[in-house]
Short mmCIF file of C-alpha atoms and ligand atoms in Angstrom, two decimals:
data_model
loop_
_atom_site.label_atom_id
_atom_site.label_comp_id
_atom_site.label_asym_id
_atom_site.label_seq_id
_atom_site.Cartn_x
_atom_site.Cartn_y
_atom_site.Cartn_z
CA MET A 1 27.64 88.39 89.08
CA ASN A 2 25.29 85.86 87.61
CA ILE A 3 27.37 84.18 84.92
CA LEU A 4 25.84 81.21 83.10
CA PRO A 5 27.88 77.99 82.84
CA THR A 6 28.43 76.30 79.47
CA GLN A 7 25.56 73.85 80.11
CA GLU A 8 23.19 76.81 80.00
CA TRP A 9 24.48 78.33 76.77
CA GLY A 10 21.83 76.51 74.73
CA LEU A 11 24.48 74.78 72.61
CA GLY A 12 24.16 71.26 74.01
CA LEU A 13 27.39 71.54 76.01
CA GLY A 14 28.15 69.60 79.20
CA PRO A 15 30.04 70.73 82.30
CA ILE A 16 33.46 69.89 80.76
CA THR A 17 34.23 71.60 77.47
CA HIS A 18 36.87 70.48 75.00
CA ILE A 19 37.63 73.02 72.29
CA SER A 20 39.90 72.22 69.35
CA GLY A 21 40.70 73.27 65.83
CA PRO A 22 43.53 75.00 64.02
CA CYS A 23 45.40 78.01 65.34
CA SER A 24 44.50 79.62 62.00
CA ALA A 25 42.03 78.84 59.26
CA GLU A 26 44.24 78.45 56.17
CA THR A 27 42.14 76.85 53.43
CA PRO A 28 38.55 75.56 53.30
CA GLU A 29 39.88 72.01 52.99
CA GLN A 30 42.21 72.32 55.97
CA VAL A 31 39.40 73.65 58.19
CA MET A 32 36.87 71.04 57.02
CA GLU A 33 39.27 68.11 57.23
CA THR A 34 40.62 69.08 60.66
CA CYS A 35 37.12 69.57 62.05
CA THR A 36 35.73 66.38 60.50
CA GLN A 37 38.56 64.35 62.01
CA LEU A 38 38.10 66.12 65.36
CA SER A 39 34.45 65.14 65.44
CA GLN A 40 35.53 61.50 66.01
CA TYR A 41 36.92 62.52 69.40
CA PRO A 42 35.36 64.09 72.50
CA VAL A 43 35.57 67.63 71.12
CA ASP A 44 32.59 69.86 71.94
CA ILE A 45 33.45 73.13 70.20
CA LEU A 46 35.48 73.80 67.04
CA ARG A 47 37.86 76.74 66.85
CA ALA A 48 39.88 78.59 64.21
CA GLY A 49 41.75 81.87 64.23
CA ILE A 50 40.53 84.14 61.42
CA TRP A 51 42.46 87.34 62.11
CA LYS A 52 45.78 86.52 63.75
CA PRO A 53 47.50 88.90 66.17
CA ARG A 54 51.15 88.33 65.29
CA THR A 55 54.13 89.67 67.20
CA ARG A 56 55.80 90.99 64.06
CA PRO A 57 54.35 92.12 60.75
CA ASN A 58 54.90 90.10 57.60
CA SER A 59 53.93 86.91 59.41
CA PHE A 60 50.74 85.19 58.30
CA GLU A 61 47.98 87.43 59.65
CA GLY A 62 45.01 85.16 58.96
CA VAL A 63 42.74 84.67 55.98
CA GLY A 64 40.17 87.21 57.21
CA SER A 65 36.38 87.09 57.00
CA ILE A 66 36.24 84.36 54.35
CA GLY A 67 37.52 81.94 57.01
CA LEU A 68 34.37 82.49 59.08
CA LYS A 69 32.36 80.77 56.37
CA TRP A 70 34.80 77.83 56.20
CA LEU A 71 34.55 77.44 59.97
CA LYS A 72 30.78 77.70 60.04
CA ASP A 73 30.54 75.14 57.20
CA ALA A 74 32.70 72.75 59.23
CA GLY A 75 30.42 73.36 62.23
CA LYS A 76 27.35 72.53 60.13
CA ALA A 77 28.96 69.40 58.67
CA THR A 78 29.87 68.08 62.12
CA GLY A 79 26.90 69.45 64.07
CA LYS A 80 29.19 71.32 66.46
CA PRO A 81 29.25 74.92 67.66
CA VAL A 82 32.17 77.01 66.41
CA CYS A 83 34.21 79.80 67.99
CA ALA A 84 36.61 82.46 66.69
CA GLU A 85 38.68 85.29 68.12
CA VAL A 86 37.39 88.86 67.79
CA ALA A 87 39.70 91.78 68.43
CA ASN A 88 37.67 94.76 67.22
CA VAL A 89 34.16 95.92 66.33
CA LYS A 90 34.47 94.89 62.69
CA HIS A 91 35.39 91.35 63.74
CA VAL A 92 32.35 91.22 66.03
CA TYR A 93 29.95 92.27 63.26
CA GLU A 94 31.44 89.88 60.75
CA ALA A 95 31.41 86.98 63.23
CA LEU A 96 27.76 87.70 64.07
CA ARG A 97 26.85 87.91 60.39
CA SER A 98 28.50 84.53 59.75
CA GLY A 99 26.65 82.85 62.62
CA ILE A 100 29.74 82.12 64.72
CA ASP A 101 28.33 80.52 67.89
CA ILE A 102 30.89 81.71 70.45
CA MET A 103 33.46 84.51 70.35
CA TRP A 104 36.65 84.77 72.30
CA ILE A 105 38.74 87.76 73.22
CA GLY A 106 42.46 87.09 72.78
CA ALA A 107 45.21 87.68 75.31
CA ARG A 108 46.58 90.78 73.59
CA THR A 109 43.13 92.35 73.41
CA THR A 110 42.34 91.65 77.07
CA THR A 111 45.34 93.78 78.04
CA ASN A 112 43.66 96.82 76.47
CA PRO A 113 40.53 98.10 78.25
CA PHE A 114 39.73 100.49 75.34
CA ALA A 115 39.61 97.58 72.90
CA VAL A 116 37.58 95.39 75.27
CA GLN A 117 35.09 98.21 75.90
CA GLU A 118 34.58 98.74 72.16
CA ILE A 119 33.90 95.04 71.71
CA ALA A 120 31.54 95.08 74.70
CA ASP A 121 29.65 98.06 73.24
CA ALA A 122 29.29 96.22 69.91
CA LEU A 123 27.86 93.21 71.77
CA GLN A 124 25.25 95.22 73.68
CA GLY A 125 21.90 93.46 73.29
CA VAL A 126 23.36 90.44 71.49
CA ASP A 127 22.95 86.96 72.97
CA VAL A 128 26.26 85.33 72.11
CA PRO A 129 28.62 83.55 74.52
CA VAL A 130 32.01 85.19 75.01
CA MET A 131 35.19 83.60 76.34
CA VAL A 132 37.80 85.95 77.74
CA LYS A 133 41.44 84.90 77.62
CA ASN A 134 43.75 86.12 80.35
CA PRO A 135 45.81 89.20 79.50
CA VAL A 136 49.37 88.57 78.33
CA ASN A 137 50.73 90.03 81.58
CA PRO A 138 49.97 88.40 84.95
CA ASP A 139 47.36 90.94 86.05
CA LEU A 140 44.27 89.36 87.57
CA LYS A 141 42.44 92.70 87.86
CA LEU A 142 42.81 93.34 84.14
CA TRP A 143 41.35 89.90 83.41
CA ILE A 144 38.41 90.47 85.77
CA GLY A 145 37.96 93.97 84.34
CA ALA A 146 37.57 92.57 80.82
CA ILE A 147 35.03 90.02 82.06
CA GLU A 148 33.11 92.80 83.83
CA ARG A 149 33.03 94.94 80.67
CA ILE A 150 31.46 92.04 78.74
CA TYR A 151 29.07 91.34 81.63
CA ASN A 152 28.03 94.98 81.82
CA ALA A 153 27.08 94.81 78.12
CA GLY A 154 24.37 92.36 79.20
CA ILE A 155 26.17 89.13 78.27
CA ARG A 156 25.71 86.35 80.81
CA LYS A 157 27.18 83.44 78.86
CA ILE A 158 30.81 84.06 79.75
CA ALA A 159 33.79 81.76 80.33
CA ALA A 160 37.44 82.49 81.02
CA ILE A 161 40.39 80.94 79.20
CA HIS A 162 43.72 80.51 80.95
CA ARG A 163 46.52 80.62 78.34
CA GLY A 164 49.48 81.48 80.56
CA PHE A 165 51.45 84.68 81.07
CA SER A 166 54.31 86.14 79.13
CA THR A 167 57.75 86.44 80.73
CA TYR A 168 61.07 87.71 79.46
CA ASP A 169 62.86 84.76 81.09
CA GLN A 170 63.60 81.69 79.02
CA THR A 171 61.40 79.00 80.57
CA ARG A 172 60.19 75.59 79.51
CA TYR A 173 56.84 77.22 78.75
CA ARG A 174 55.99 79.72 76.06
CA ASN A 175 53.73 81.38 78.63
CA MET A 176 54.09 80.63 82.34
CA PRO A 177 50.96 78.96 83.71
CA GLN A 178 51.04 80.76 87.10
CA TRP A 179 48.16 78.54 88.17
CA GLU A 180 47.55 80.64 91.25
CA ILE A 181 46.06 83.39 89.04
CA PRO A 182 43.20 81.42 87.40
CA ILE A 183 42.54 79.79 90.76
CA GLU A 184 42.20 83.20 92.36
CA LEU A 185 39.91 84.22 89.48
CA LYS A 186 37.63 81.31 90.46
CA GLN A 187 37.71 82.46 94.07
CA GLN A 188 36.66 85.96 93.10
CA LEU A 189 34.12 84.98 90.42
CA PRO A 190 32.80 81.62 91.65
CA ASP A 191 30.24 81.33 88.82
CA ILE A 192 32.73 81.53 85.98
CA GLN A 193 34.00 78.43 84.24
CA VAL A 194 37.70 78.43 83.45
CA ILE A 195 39.04 76.57 80.43
CA CYS A 196 42.75 75.88 80.18
CA ASP A 197 44.62 76.41 76.88
CA PRO A 198 47.71 74.17 77.16
CA SER A 199 48.74 74.97 73.55
CA HIS A 200 49.61 78.61 74.24
CA ILE A 201 51.00 77.79 77.69
CA CYS A 202 53.40 75.16 76.31
CA GLY A 203 54.30 76.46 72.87
CA ASN A 204 55.33 72.89 72.04
CA ARG A 205 53.69 69.48 71.72
CA GLU A 206 55.75 67.66 74.30
CA LEU A 207 54.34 69.31 77.42
CA LEU A 208 50.68 69.45 76.27
CA ALA A 209 49.43 66.28 77.96
CA ARG A 210 51.12 67.18 81.23
CA VAL A 211 49.63 70.67 81.35
CA ALA A 212 46.20 69.35 80.33
CA GLN A 213 46.36 66.80 83.16
CA LYS A 214 47.39 69.52 85.59
CA ALA A 215 44.35 71.54 84.53
CA TYR A 216 42.14 68.52 85.19
CA ASP A 217 43.79 67.98 88.57
CA LEU A 218 43.08 71.58 89.47
CA ASN A 219 39.40 71.18 88.53
CA PHE A 220 39.39 73.38 85.45
CA ASP A 221 36.18 73.20 83.42
CA GLY A 222 37.68 72.32 80.06
CA LEU A 223 40.54 72.53 77.60
CA MET A 224 41.31 74.42 74.41
CA ILE A 225 44.01 72.66 72.36
CA GLU A 226 45.06 73.59 68.84
CA SER A 227 45.02 70.93 66.13
CA HIS A 228 45.93 70.80 62.46
CA ILE A 229 45.87 68.05 59.84
CA ASN A 230 49.53 68.75 59.08
CA PRO A 231 50.93 70.55 62.15
CA ASP A 232 54.49 70.96 60.85
CA LYS A 233 53.15 72.86 57.85
CA ALA A 234 50.83 75.13 59.86
CA LEU A 235 51.10 78.83 58.98
CA SER A 236 51.02 79.86 62.66
CA ASP A 237 52.00 78.13 65.92
CA ALA A 238 53.30 75.07 64.05
CA LYS A 239 55.37 73.80 66.98
CA GLN A 240 52.45 73.54 69.38
CA GLN A 241 49.74 72.07 67.14
CA VAL A 242 48.89 68.37 67.08
CA THR A 243 46.96 66.19 64.65
CA PRO A 244 43.33 65.46 65.54
CA GLN A 245 44.39 61.87 66.18
CA ARG A 246 47.04 62.93 68.67
CA LEU A 247 44.52 65.21 70.33
CA GLY A 248 42.23 62.18 70.68
CA GLU A 249 45.07 60.26 72.36
CA ILE A 250 45.84 63.14 74.73
CA LEU A 251 42.20 63.43 75.76
CA ALA A 252 41.85 59.66 76.16
CA GLY A 253 44.97 59.58 78.37
CA LEU A 254 43.76 62.19 80.84
CA LYS A 255 42.74 60.95 84.24
CA ARG A 256 39.89 62.62 85.99
CA ARG A 257 40.73 62.34 89.62
CA LYS A 258 37.96 62.67 92.12
CA PRO A 259 38.76 65.62 94.32
CA ASN A 260 38.94 64.68 97.97
CA PRO A 261 35.47 65.78 99.12
CA ASP A 262 36.77 66.70 102.58
CA SER A 263 39.43 69.07 101.36
CA PRO A 264 39.14 70.09 97.70
CA GLN A 265 40.59 73.55 98.40
CA LEU A 266 43.46 72.08 100.36
CA GLU A 267 44.40 69.71 97.53
CA THR A 268 44.22 72.45 94.93
CA ARG A 269 46.39 74.68 97.07
CA LEU A 270 48.95 71.91 97.46
CA GLU A 271 49.00 71.25 93.70
CA VAL A 272 49.56 74.94 93.00
CA LEU A 273 52.34 75.23 95.55
CA ARG A 274 54.07 72.15 94.12
CA GLU A 275 53.88 73.56 90.63
CA MET A 276 55.42 76.80 91.91
CA ILE A 277 58.28 74.81 93.47
CA ASP A 278 58.79 72.97 90.15
CA ASP A 279 59.04 76.29 88.32
CA ILE A 280 61.49 77.72 90.83
CA ASP A 281 63.70 74.61 90.63
CA HIS A 282 63.66 74.90 86.87
CA LYS A 283 64.78 78.53 87.13
CA LEU A 284 67.50 77.58 89.65
CA ILE A 285 68.96 75.06 87.23
CA GLN A 286 68.72 77.51 84.37
CA THR A 287 70.42 80.21 86.45
CA LEU A 288 73.20 77.80 87.41
CA GLY A 289 73.63 76.94 83.75
CA GLU A 290 73.98 80.63 82.93
CA ARG A 291 76.46 81.11 85.77
CA MET A 292 78.62 78.30 84.38
CA LYS A 293 78.53 79.82 80.92
CA ILE A 294 80.01 83.00 82.39
CA ALA A 295 82.54 80.92 84.33
CA ARG A 296 83.69 79.49 80.99
CA GLN A 297 84.01 83.00 79.54
CA ILE A 298 86.15 83.91 82.56
CA GLY A 299 88.21 80.76 81.96
CA GLN A 300 88.72 81.81 78.36
CA TYR A 301 89.80 85.29 79.43
CA LYS A 302 92.20 83.97 82.05
CA ARG A 303 93.69 81.58 79.54
CA GLU A 304 94.27 84.31 76.98
CA ASN A 305 95.86 86.56 79.62
CA ASN A 306 97.71 83.85 81.47
CA ILE A 307 95.99 84.41 84.83
CA SER A 308 95.68 81.58 87.35
CA ILE A 309 92.24 80.07 87.91
CA LEU A 310 91.94 80.25 91.67
CA GLN A 311 92.03 83.68 93.25
CA SER A 312 91.31 83.09 96.93
CA SER A 313 90.71 86.72 97.90
CA ARG A 314 87.92 87.04 95.33
CA TRP A 315 86.35 83.78 96.56
CA ARG A 316 86.44 84.90 100.25
CA GLU A 317 84.81 88.25 99.42
CA LEU A 318 82.17 86.55 97.33
CA LEU A 319 81.24 84.17 100.13
CA VAL A 320 80.91 86.96 102.71
CA ASP A 321 78.66 88.92 100.34
CA ARG A 322 76.44 85.94 99.47
CA LEU A 323 76.02 84.80 103.08
CA ALA A 324 74.99 88.32 104.11
CA GLN A 325 72.36 88.40 101.39
CA ALA A 326 71.16 84.90 102.25
CA ARG A 327 70.60 85.91 105.88
CA GLN A 328 67.92 88.34 104.70
CA TYR A 329 65.95 85.29 103.54
CA GLU A 330 66.61 83.40 106.78
CA LEU A 331 68.85 80.92 105.00
CA SER A 332 71.32 79.21 107.30
CA ASP A 333 75.00 80.17 107.04
CA ASP A 334 76.13 76.53 107.13
CA ILE A 335 73.87 75.37 104.35
CA MET A 336 74.53 78.41 102.17
CA LYS A 337 78.25 78.09 102.64
CA TYR A 338 78.03 74.46 101.56
CA ILE A 339 75.88 75.31 98.52
CA PHE A 340 78.25 78.07 97.42
CA GLN A 341 81.27 75.83 97.90
CA MET A 342 79.63 73.37 95.53
CA VAL A 343 78.70 76.09 93.04
CA HIS A 344 82.26 77.40 93.18
CA LYS A 345 83.62 73.89 92.65
CA GLU A 346 81.46 73.48 89.54
CA SER A 347 82.59 76.92 88.27
CA ILE A 348 86.22 75.96 88.69
CA ARG A 349 85.57 72.74 86.79
CA HIS A 350 84.06 74.71 83.89
CA GLN A 351 86.95 77.19 83.90
CA THR A 352 89.50 74.37 84.00
CA VAL A 353 87.91 72.68 81.04
CA VAL A 354 88.16 75.87 79.01
CA MET A 355 91.72 76.64 80.12
CA ASN A 356 93.24 73.22 79.62
CA MET A 357 91.15 71.75 76.87
CA PRO A 358 89.71 74.41 74.60
CA GLU A 359 88.20 71.74 72.39
CA GLU A 360 86.10 70.64 75.42
CA LYS A 361 84.61 74.11 75.49
CA GLU A 362 82.76 73.37 72.28
CA LYS A 363 81.21 70.28 73.82
CA LEU A 364 80.12 72.15 76.94
CA GLU A 365 78.55 74.94 74.97
CA GLY A 366 76.93 72.70 72.41
C1 PEP B 1 44.96 81.73 69.66
O1 PEP B 1 44.16 81.17 70.40
O2 PEP B 1 45.28 81.32 68.54
C2 PEP B 1 45.62 82.96 70.15
C3 PEP B 1 46.08 83.90 69.34
O3 PEP B 1 45.74 82.93 71.46
P1 PEP B 1 46.25 84.02 72.55
O4 PEP B 1 45.34 85.20 72.41
O5 PEP B 1 46.07 83.25 73.81
O6 PEP B 1 47.69 84.32 72.24
MN1 MN B 2 47.64 79.94 68.22
#
């Protein structure tokens, strides 16, 4: 594949691309004001969602085509290229007619090869850059497939956007970053630039700077971060949007580390593995928390039925079962026995609290 980097898109972009703007265009004033403020900071491309793919109907589904004009006007006023999401052929035609400089394919669309192919067919013979978000599910082939469909339509100005992957588990992220996937994408398509979208990974403001820094540390080629003049009042993704000023602070606070020239791959690998360990630890704690919640329910049940807390036969059986399972993962009997003794101790503590001091239960659950 011969994919052109952002510097060769003819839009005056450098090797690192910062994209920002509201999740959704809401009013002409909101788009213009957000974009004007953003232009004071190192933002290279302005964004706004025009048609919004919402999980459930009756949420705000975007202002529609009229928003394209508001966005383009903001681009003209600030001298910056603008980008919008397209999810079907009609969107493509309307975006082209409005002079939108860059289109992106959203995560839900990337999951559907029929939809991507229709968009690719509509783009045949058109010279417009396209950014392809990862599919909602962690499927690298599907992501590459979408990029190939756009490429096969003759488009060479392509970038990828990493916005994290959906999971049913409750995690600290809205969408798990699974950094190993975009890194593998880079391995397989070395020409493609990958831009990280911390907003949709985090789903909140608090983690944005950390995820953006991680993307820098892993040598991503840019960031897409949502911003709004009044984030709390945003009609979509309110929790994750920041003011343009806050975006400026986040960008100013990022450190660009020089990759170790002797071992850039090694460092990246190490970063990814560490992030995976962090995620697993987070899940371990969460799982323990859930286990204790059930222990409290057991405590409640025992209390109501006047059953004693400690039942040694159950505990012995449990230990035998857990150690046998642990052996399959080459975990040592001694260490596992110790860990389970500690887990059991903590369970007993939770049960005791519920049995002796029901009012304490409220505190624990709160
Ligand atoms: C968005 O960028 O506003 C959006 C809808 O993103 P995603 O497709 O990543 O969910
Ligand atoms: Mn959004």
